[in-house]
PDB file of C-alpha atoms in Angstrom:
ATOM      1  CA  MET N 906      18.858   0.090  -4.186  1.00 44.00           C
ATOM      2  CA  ALA N 907      17.958  -3.414  -5.372  1.00 56.00           C
ATOM      3  CA  GLU N 908      15.114  -5.368  -3.851  1.00 69.00           C
ATOM      4  CA  GLU N 909      16.329  -8.911  -3.320  1.00 79.00           C
ATOM      5  CA  VAL N 910      14.066 -11.771  -4.356  1.00 87.00           C
ATOM      6  CA  VAL N 911      14.129 -14.528  -1.747  1.00 88.00           C
ATOM      7  CA  ILE N 912      12.008 -17.621  -2.312  1.00 94.00           C
ATOM      8  CA  ALA N 913      11.427 -19.820   0.725  1.00 95.00           C
ATOM      9  CA  GLU N 914      10.018 -23.340   0.762  1.00 96.00           C
ATOM     10  CA  TYR N 915       6.395 -23.587   1.849  1.00 97.00           C
ATOM     11  CA  THR N 916       5.709 -23.714   5.574  1.00 97.00           C
ATOM     12  CA  PRO N 917       2.346 -24.240   7.313  1.00 97.00           C
ATOM     13  CA  GLU N 918       3.369 -21.349   9.582  1.00 97.00           C
ATOM     14  CA  TRP N 919       2.211 -18.962   6.842  1.00 97.00           C
ATOM     15  CA  ALA N 920      -1.397 -20.178   7.185  1.00 98.00           C
ATOM     16  CA  ALA N 921      -1.175 -20.021  10.978  1.00 98.00           C
ATOM     17  CA  GLU N 922       0.252 -16.496  10.788  1.00 97.00           C
ATOM     18  CA  PHE N 923      -2.588 -15.439   8.503  1.00 98.00           C
ATOM     19  CA  GLU N 924      -5.170 -16.743  10.983  1.00 98.00           C
ATOM     20  CA  ARG N 925      -3.526 -14.831  13.847  1.00 97.00           C
ATOM     21  CA  GLU N 926      -3.434 -11.632  11.794  1.00 97.00           C
ATOM     22  CA  LYS N 927      -6.994 -12.103  10.573  1.00 97.00           C
ATOM     23  CA  ALA N 928      -8.266 -12.262  14.159  1.00 96.00           C
ATOM     24  CA  LYS N 929      -6.384  -9.069  15.074  1.00 96.00           C
ATOM     25  CA  ILE N 930      -7.572  -7.267  11.937  1.00 96.00           C
ATOM     26  CA  GLN N 931     -11.203  -8.276  12.499  1.00 94.00           C
ATOM     27  CA  GLN N 932     -11.090  -7.006  16.046  1.00 93.00           C
ATOM     28  CA  SER N 933      -9.325  -3.788  15.051  1.00 94.00           C
ATOM     29  CA  LEU N 934     -11.632  -2.963  12.140  1.00 92.00           C
ATOM     30  CA  GLN N 935     -14.781  -3.832  14.128  1.00 83.00           C
ATOM     31  CA  GLN N 936     -16.829  -5.393  11.329  1.00 75.00           C
ATOM     32  CA  ARG N 937     -15.979  -2.703   8.761  1.00 78.00           C
ATOM     33  CA  ALA N 938     -14.224  -5.292   6.579  1.00 72.00           C
ATOM     34  CA  VAL N 939     -16.632  -7.489   4.661  1.00 85.00           C
ATOM     35  CA  TYR N 940     -14.091 -10.273   4.027  1.00 95.00           C
ATOM     36  CA  ILE N 941     -10.522 -11.021   5.028  1.00 96.00           C
ATOM     37  CA  GLU N 942      -8.749 -13.530   2.800  1.00 98.00           C
ATOM     38  CA  HIS N 943      -5.284 -15.080   2.648  1.00 98.00           C
ATOM     39  CA  ILE N 944      -4.019 -14.539  -0.907  1.00 98.00           C
ATOM     40  CA  GLY N 945      -0.774 -14.877  -2.815  1.00 96.00           C
ATOM     41  CA  SER N 946       1.671 -17.740  -2.823  1.00 97.00           C
ATOM     42  CA  THR N 947       1.794 -18.174   0.959  1.00 98.00           C
ATOM     43  CA  SER N 948      -1.903 -19.121   0.796  1.00 98.00           C
ATOM     44  CA  VAL N 949      -1.271 -22.204  -1.370  1.00 98.00           C
ATOM     45  CA  VAL N 950      -0.047 -25.352   0.367  1.00 97.00           C
ATOM     46  CA  GLY N 951       3.246 -26.555  -1.075  1.00 96.00           C
ATOM     47  CA  LEU N 952       4.041 -23.409  -3.051  1.00 97.00           C
ATOM     48  CA  PRO N 953       7.426 -21.778  -2.420  1.00 97.00           C
ATOM     49  CA  SER N 954       7.108 -18.055  -1.869  1.00 96.00           C
ATOM     50  CA  LYS N 955       8.671 -14.835  -0.786  1.00 92.00           C
ATOM     51  CA  PRO N 956       8.066 -15.080   2.978  1.00 94.00           C
ATOM     52  CA  ILE N 957       5.492 -12.288   3.007  1.00 94.00           C
ATOM     53  CA  VAL N 958       1.925 -13.063   4.061  1.00 97.00           C
ATOM     54  CA  ASP N 959      -0.504 -11.349   1.663  1.00 97.00           C
ATOM     55  CA  ILE N 960      -3.894 -10.442   3.083  1.00 98.00           C
ATOM     56  CA  ALA N 961      -6.860  -9.136   1.097  1.00 98.00           C
ATOM     57  CA  VAL N 962      -9.519  -7.127   2.870  1.00 97.00           C
ATOM     58  CA  GLY N 963     -12.760  -6.757   0.950  1.00 96.00           C
ATOM     59  CA  VAL N 964     -14.994  -3.717   1.349  1.00 95.00           C
ATOM     60  CA  HIS N 965     -18.086  -2.377  -0.386  1.00 95.00           C
ATOM     61  CA  HIS N 966     -16.486   1.001  -1.196  1.00 94.00           C
ATOM     62  CA  LEU N 967     -12.747   1.646  -1.423  1.00 94.00           C
ATOM     63  CA  GLU N 968     -13.097   4.936   0.465  1.00 93.00           C
ATOM     64  CA  GLU N 969     -13.856   2.849   3.561  1.00 92.00           C
ATOM     65  CA  ALA N 970     -10.147   2.013   3.661  1.00 92.00           C
ATOM     66  CA  ASP N 971      -9.461   5.568   4.850  1.00 92.00           C
ATOM     67  CA  LEU N 972     -11.052   4.523   8.147  1.00 93.00           C
ATOM     68  CA  PHE N 973      -8.558   1.636   8.412  1.00 95.00           C
ATOM     69  CA  ILE N 974      -5.370   3.700   8.532  1.00 95.00           C
ATOM     70  CA  GLU N 975      -5.309   4.375  12.273  1.00 96.00           C
ATOM     71  CA  PRO N 976      -6.641   0.994  13.496  1.00 96.00           C
ATOM     72  CA  LEU N 977      -4.224  -0.913  11.258  1.00 97.00           C
ATOM     73  CA  ASN N 978      -1.366   1.345  12.320  1.00 97.00           C
ATOM     74  CA  THR N 979      -1.889   0.174  15.906  1.00 97.00           C
ATOM     75  CA  LEU N 980      -1.283  -3.384  14.617  1.00 97.00           C
ATOM     76  CA  GLY N 981       1.938  -2.345  12.920  1.00 96.00           C
ATOM     77  CA  TYR N 982       0.542  -1.863   9.395  1.00 97.00           C
ATOM     78  CA  LYS N 983       1.693   1.319   7.694  1.00 96.00           C
ATOM     79  CA  TYR N 984      -0.393   2.794   4.911  1.00 96.00           C
ATOM     80  CA  VAL N 985       1.641   3.111   1.713  1.00 93.00           C
ATOM     81  CA  SER N 986       0.164   5.373  -0.926  1.00 89.00           C
ATOM     82  CA  LYS N 987       0.578   3.768  -4.348  1.00 80.00           C
ATOM     83  CA  MET N 988      -0.698   6.039  -7.063  1.00 81.00           C
ATOM     84  CA  GLU N 989      -0.068   3.309  -9.635  1.00 81.00           C
ATOM     85  CA  PHE N 990      -2.811   1.210  -7.975  1.00 82.00           C
ATOM     86  CA  PRO N 991      -5.906   3.448  -7.842  1.00 87.00           C
ATOM     87  CA  THR N 992      -8.284   0.501  -7.300  1.00 92.00           C
ATOM     88  CA  ARG N 993      -6.732  -0.718  -4.052  1.00 94.00           C
ATOM     89  CA  ARG N 994      -5.188   0.506  -0.846  1.00 96.00           C
ATOM     90  CA  PHE N 995      -1.932  -0.994   0.408  1.00 95.00           C
ATOM     91  CA  PHE N 996      -0.545  -1.458   3.914  1.00 96.00           C
ATOM     92  CA  ARG N 997       2.801  -2.997   4.887  1.00 95.00           C
ATOM     93  CA  LYS N 998       3.807  -4.559   8.187  1.00 96.00           C
ATOM     94  CA  GLY N 999       7.528  -4.584   8.815  1.00 87.00           C
ATOM     95  CA  GLU N1000      10.334  -2.419   7.571  1.00 76.00           C
ATOM     96  CA  TRP N1001      10.429  -1.003   4.074  1.00 73.00           C
ATOM     97  CA  ARG N1002      11.806  -3.675   1.725  1.00 65.00           C
ATOM     98  CA  LYS N1003      11.700  -6.111   4.635  1.00 72.00           C
ATOM     99  CA  GLY N1004       7.957  -6.336   5.124  1.00 79.00           C
ATOM    100  CA  THR N1005       6.503  -9.457   6.689  1.00 93.00           C
ATOM    101  CA  HIS N1006       2.872  -8.823   5.723  1.00 97.00           C
ATOM    102  CA  HIS N1007       1.196  -7.010   2.851  1.00 96.00           C
ATOM    103  CA  LEU N1008      -2.430  -6.012   3.297  1.00 97.00           C
ATOM    104  CA  HIS N1009      -4.430  -5.043   0.217  1.00 97.00           C
ATOM    105  CA  VAL N1010      -7.898  -3.476   0.434  1.00 97.00           C
ATOM    106  CA  TYR N1011     -10.167  -4.067  -2.575  1.00 97.00           C
ATOM    107  CA  GLU N1012     -13.805  -3.515  -3.363  1.00 96.00           C
ATOM    108  CA  ILE N1013     -15.458  -6.934  -3.318  1.00 96.00           C
ATOM    109  CA  THR N1014     -17.003  -6.245  -6.711  1.00 96.00           C
ATOM    110  CA  SER N1015     -13.639  -5.388  -8.310  1.00 97.00           C
ATOM    111  CA  LYS N1016     -11.807  -7.422 -10.899  1.00 97.00           C
ATOM    112  CA  GLU N1017      -8.714  -7.414  -8.643  1.00 97.00           C
ATOM    113  CA  TRP N1018     -10.611  -9.022  -5.744  1.00 97.00           C
ATOM    114  CA  GLU N1019     -12.064 -11.646  -8.059  1.00 98.00           C
ATOM    115  CA  SER N1020      -8.729 -12.340  -9.784  1.00 98.00           C
ATOM    116  CA  ASN N1021      -6.832 -12.839  -6.535  1.00 98.00           C
ATOM    117  CA  LEU N1022      -9.375 -15.363  -5.296  1.00 98.00           C
ATOM    118  CA  LEU N1023      -9.648 -17.149  -8.652  1.00 98.00           C
ATOM    119  CA  PHE N1024      -5.871 -17.531  -8.830  1.00 98.00           C
ATOM    120  CA  ARG N1025      -5.561 -18.802  -5.258  1.00 98.00           C
ATOM    121  CA  ASN N1026      -8.488 -21.190  -5.514  1.00 98.00           C
ATOM    122  CA  TYR N1027      -7.388 -22.628  -8.853  1.00 98.00           C
ATOM    123  CA  LEU N1028      -3.894 -23.346  -7.547  1.00 98.00           C
ATOM    124  CA  ARG N1029      -5.306 -24.899  -4.397  1.00 98.00           C
ATOM    125  CA  SER N1030      -7.213 -27.415  -6.497  1.00 97.00           C
ATOM    126  CA  HIS N1031      -4.682 -28.006  -9.328  1.00 98.00           C
ATOM    127  CA  GLN N1032      -1.425 -29.337  -7.931  1.00 96.00           C
ATOM    128  CA  GLU N1033       0.174 -29.602 -11.379  1.00 97.00           C
ATOM    129  CA  LYS N1034      -0.127 -25.813 -11.744  1.00 98.00           C
ATOM    130  CA  VAL N1035       1.451 -25.370  -8.308  1.00 98.00           C
ATOM    131  CA  GLY N1036       4.459 -27.317  -9.596  1.00 97.00           C
ATOM    132  CA  GLU N1037       4.652 -25.222 -12.766  1.00 98.00           C
ATOM    133  CA  TYR N1038       4.400 -21.990 -10.821  1.00 98.00           C
ATOM    134  CA  ALA N1039       7.002 -23.103  -8.275  1.00 98.00           C
ATOM    135  CA  ALA N1040       9.459 -23.916 -11.056  1.00 97.00           C
ATOM    136  CA  LEU N1041       8.806 -20.590 -12.768  1.00 98.00           C
ATOM    137  CA  LYS N1042       9.252 -18.616  -9.547  1.00 97.00           C
ATOM    138  CA  LYS N1043      12.537 -20.333  -8.716  1.00 96.00           C
ATOM    139  CA  HIS N1044      13.825 -19.821 -12.250  1.00 96.00           C
ATOM    140  CA  LEU N1045      12.882 -16.137 -12.288  1.00 96.00           C
ATOM    141  CA  ALA N1046      14.334 -15.603  -8.814  1.00 94.00           C
ATOM    142  CA  SER N1047      17.640 -17.008 -10.025  1.00 94.00           C
ATOM    143  CA  ILE N1048      17.687 -14.591 -12.968  1.00 95.00           C
ATOM    144  CA  TYR N1049      16.253 -11.512 -11.229  1.00 93.00           C
ATOM    145  CA  SER N1050      17.600 -12.086  -7.724  1.00 92.00           C
ATOM    146  CA  GLU N1051      18.203  -8.363  -7.198  1.00 90.00           C
ATOM    147  CA  ASP N1052      15.195  -7.030  -9.112  1.00 92.00           C
ATOM    148  CA  ARG N1053      11.832  -7.716  -7.484  1.00 87.00           C
ATOM    149  CA  VAL N1054       9.969  -5.453  -9.925  1.00 89.00           C
ATOM    150  CA  THR N1055      11.101  -7.417 -12.994  1.00 95.00           C
ATOM    151  CA  TYR N1056      10.639 -10.731 -11.176  1.00 94.00           C
ATOM    152  CA  THR N1057       7.026  -9.780 -10.480  1.00 93.00           C
ATOM    153  CA  LYS N1058       6.471  -8.506 -14.021  1.00 96.00           C
ATOM    154  CA  MET N1059       7.797 -11.735 -15.541  1.00 97.00           C
ATOM    155  CA  LYS N1060       5.355 -13.845 -13.475  1.00 97.00           C
ATOM    156  CA  ALA N1061       2.362 -11.886 -14.772  1.00 97.00           C
ATOM    157  CA  PRO N1062       1.669 -13.923 -17.964  1.00 98.00           C
ATOM    158  CA  PHE N1063       1.543 -17.180 -15.990  1.00 98.00           C
ATOM    159  CA  ILE N1064      -0.721 -15.641 -13.355  1.00 98.00           C
ATOM    160  CA  GLN N1065      -3.038 -14.258 -16.027  1.00 98.00           C
ATOM    161  CA  SER N1066      -3.211 -17.643 -17.781  1.00 98.00           C
ATOM    162  CA  VAL N1067      -4.228 -19.340 -14.523  1.00 98.00           C
ATOM    163  CA  ILE N1068      -6.897 -16.704 -13.878  1.00 98.00           C
ATOM    164  CA  GLU N1069      -8.284 -17.315 -17.378  1.00 98.00           C
ATOM    165  CA  LEU N1070      -8.318 -21.075 -16.769  1.00 97.00           C
ATOM    166  CA  ALA N1071     -10.148 -20.479 -13.509  1.00 97.00           C
ATOM    167  CA  ARG N1072     -12.760 -18.289 -15.200  1.00 96.00           C
ATOM    168  CA  LYS N1073     -13.430 -21.043 -17.748  1.00 94.00           C
ATOM    169  CA  SER N1074     -13.783 -23.833 -15.183  1.00 87.00           C
TER     170      SER N1074
END
């Protein structure tokens, strides 16, 4: 079954939704999360995105995420085991293939944690890159409208180039 790629225009509601979820997550995890960050395209003002709010939870040790399964479940987040991502834990809110929120748990010393924040922060401060990324996403969505895996894979070189720019600045 194909996973449709839907790109929505930016809405400030994504930031507001993140803040509401962050408050619930903080209360539910009772200080076990070191950081909770809004990541991904919905975290960048003006950037069109799949309407899924991505949340990164930073911990000292990834095993701590095992303690999150039940508390996050009460908030509607289902743990999804992804063997292909051994350095993170993944939770989805919403139905399979129709999720509204993706929650990723990373160690705060990991390259993945750093890369997500570098990418977000660089786009937030470089509007010309936001425009380039928006155009790329729309173009790829038109080509791979029924193939989210390939759509995501084809964005990777641009994302990596922005992360490298961010590391150099």
